[in-house]
Short mmCIF file of C-alpha atoms in Angstrom, two decimals:
data_model
loop_
_atom_site.label_atom_id
_atom_site.label_comp_id
_atom_site.label_asym_id
_atom_site.label_seq_id
_atom_site.Cartn_x
_atom_site.Cartn_y
_atom_site.Cartn_z
CA MET A 159 20.26 4.28 -17.70
CA SER A 160 19.95 1.76 -20.54
CA VAL A 161 22.04 -1.47 -20.75
CA ILE A 162 22.67 -3.60 -23.53
CA HIS A 163 23.22 -7.38 -22.67
CA ASN A 164 23.52 -10.07 -24.96
CA GLY A 165 22.62 -7.92 -28.35
CA LYS A 166 19.27 -6.92 -26.22
CA LEU A 167 18.42 -3.43 -25.05
CA TYR A 168 17.19 -3.02 -21.61
CA LYS A 169 16.01 0.46 -20.71
CA ASP A 170 16.08 1.71 -16.97
CA ARG A 171 18.55 -1.05 -16.29
CA LYS A 172 21.64 -0.62 -14.38
CA PRO A 173 24.87 -2.71 -15.38
CA GLU A 174 25.62 -5.81 -14.01
CA PRO A 175 28.56 -5.18 -11.67
CA PRO A 176 31.49 -7.92 -11.48
CA LYS A 177 30.55 -11.38 -10.34
CA SER A 178 32.97 -11.74 -7.59
CA SER A 179 32.01 -8.51 -5.75
CA PRO A 180 29.51 -8.05 -3.03
CA GLU A 181 27.69 -5.47 -4.88
CA TRP A 182 26.77 -8.20 -7.39
CA LYS A 183 25.48 -10.50 -4.96
CA ARG A 184 23.25 -7.81 -3.68
CA TRP A 185 22.28 -6.95 -7.20
CA ASN A 186 21.85 -10.57 -7.96
CA HIS A 187 19.39 -11.13 -5.04
CA GLN A 188 17.27 -7.88 -6.08
CA GLU A 189 17.09 -9.24 -9.58
CA GLN A 190 15.63 -12.52 -8.38
CA ARG A 191 13.21 -10.96 -5.86
CA THR A 192 11.92 -8.83 -8.81
CA ALA A 193 11.77 -11.60 -11.20
CA HIS A 194 10.00 -14.21 -8.94
CA LEU A 195 7.95 -11.63 -6.84
CA ALA A 196 4.65 -13.62 -7.76
CA ASP A 197 6.28 -16.62 -6.09
CA ILE A 198 6.96 -15.09 -2.86
CA THR A 199 3.85 -12.94 -2.39
CA PRO A 200 1.85 -13.95 0.91
CA ARG A 201 -1.98 -15.02 0.72
CA HIS A 202 -2.41 -12.65 3.75
CA LYS A 203 -1.19 -9.25 4.62
CA HIS A 204 -1.87 -7.65 8.14
CA GLY A 205 -4.52 -10.49 8.81
CA LYS A 206 -6.23 -9.53 5.84
CA PRO A 207 -6.36 -11.13 2.35
CA ASN A 208 -3.45 -9.72 0.23
CA PRO A 209 -5.09 -7.88 -2.97
CA GLU A 210 -1.61 -8.50 -4.79
CA PHE A 211 -2.08 -12.41 -4.26
CA ILE A 212 -5.74 -12.23 -5.32
CA ARG A 213 -4.98 -10.21 -8.81
CA ILE A 214 -1.69 -12.73 -9.30
CA TYR A 215 -3.62 -16.00 -8.29
CA GLU A 216 -6.98 -15.63 -9.47
CA GLU A 217 -8.15 -19.39 -9.56
CA GLU A 218 -6.10 -20.11 -6.27
CA SER A 219 -7.76 -17.14 -4.66
CA LYS A 220 -11.03 -18.60 -5.54
CA LEU A 221 -10.25 -21.57 -3.04
CA SER A 222 -8.71 -19.46 -0.28
CA PHE A 223 -11.15 -16.67 -0.12
CA THR A 224 -15.12 -16.10 -0.37
CA PRO A 225 -16.16 -14.19 -3.15
CA GLU A 226 -17.09 -11.24 -0.76
CA GLN A 227 -13.45 -11.19 0.28
CA ILE A 228 -12.34 -11.32 -3.31
CA ARG A 229 -14.47 -8.22 -4.29
CA GLU A 230 -13.70 -6.41 -1.24
CA PHE A 231 -9.74 -6.88 -1.37
CA GLY A 232 -9.45 -7.51 -4.85
CA ASN A 233 -9.64 -4.04 -5.88
CA GLN A 234 -7.24 -2.38 -3.49
CA TYR A 235 -4.32 -1.18 -4.73
CA ASN A 236 -2.70 0.49 -1.84
CA ASP A 237 -0.94 -1.02 1.11
#
């Protein structure tokens, strides 16, 4: 479903529920999680370097992981 918000078309987005409803709180939290996903990506996943973290934070990964770990885990795209 597409939505027009403030004169801009957003494809594949559900309309915003009324702000006084519990549905709006759930919707808002999910929107924030999606928008700020990079901010909440952990360095490690299951005790190993997190490939998503390595891709998002290239420079910081160089300080946290060895070049071998970056090569090994940085190219993984599945959990």
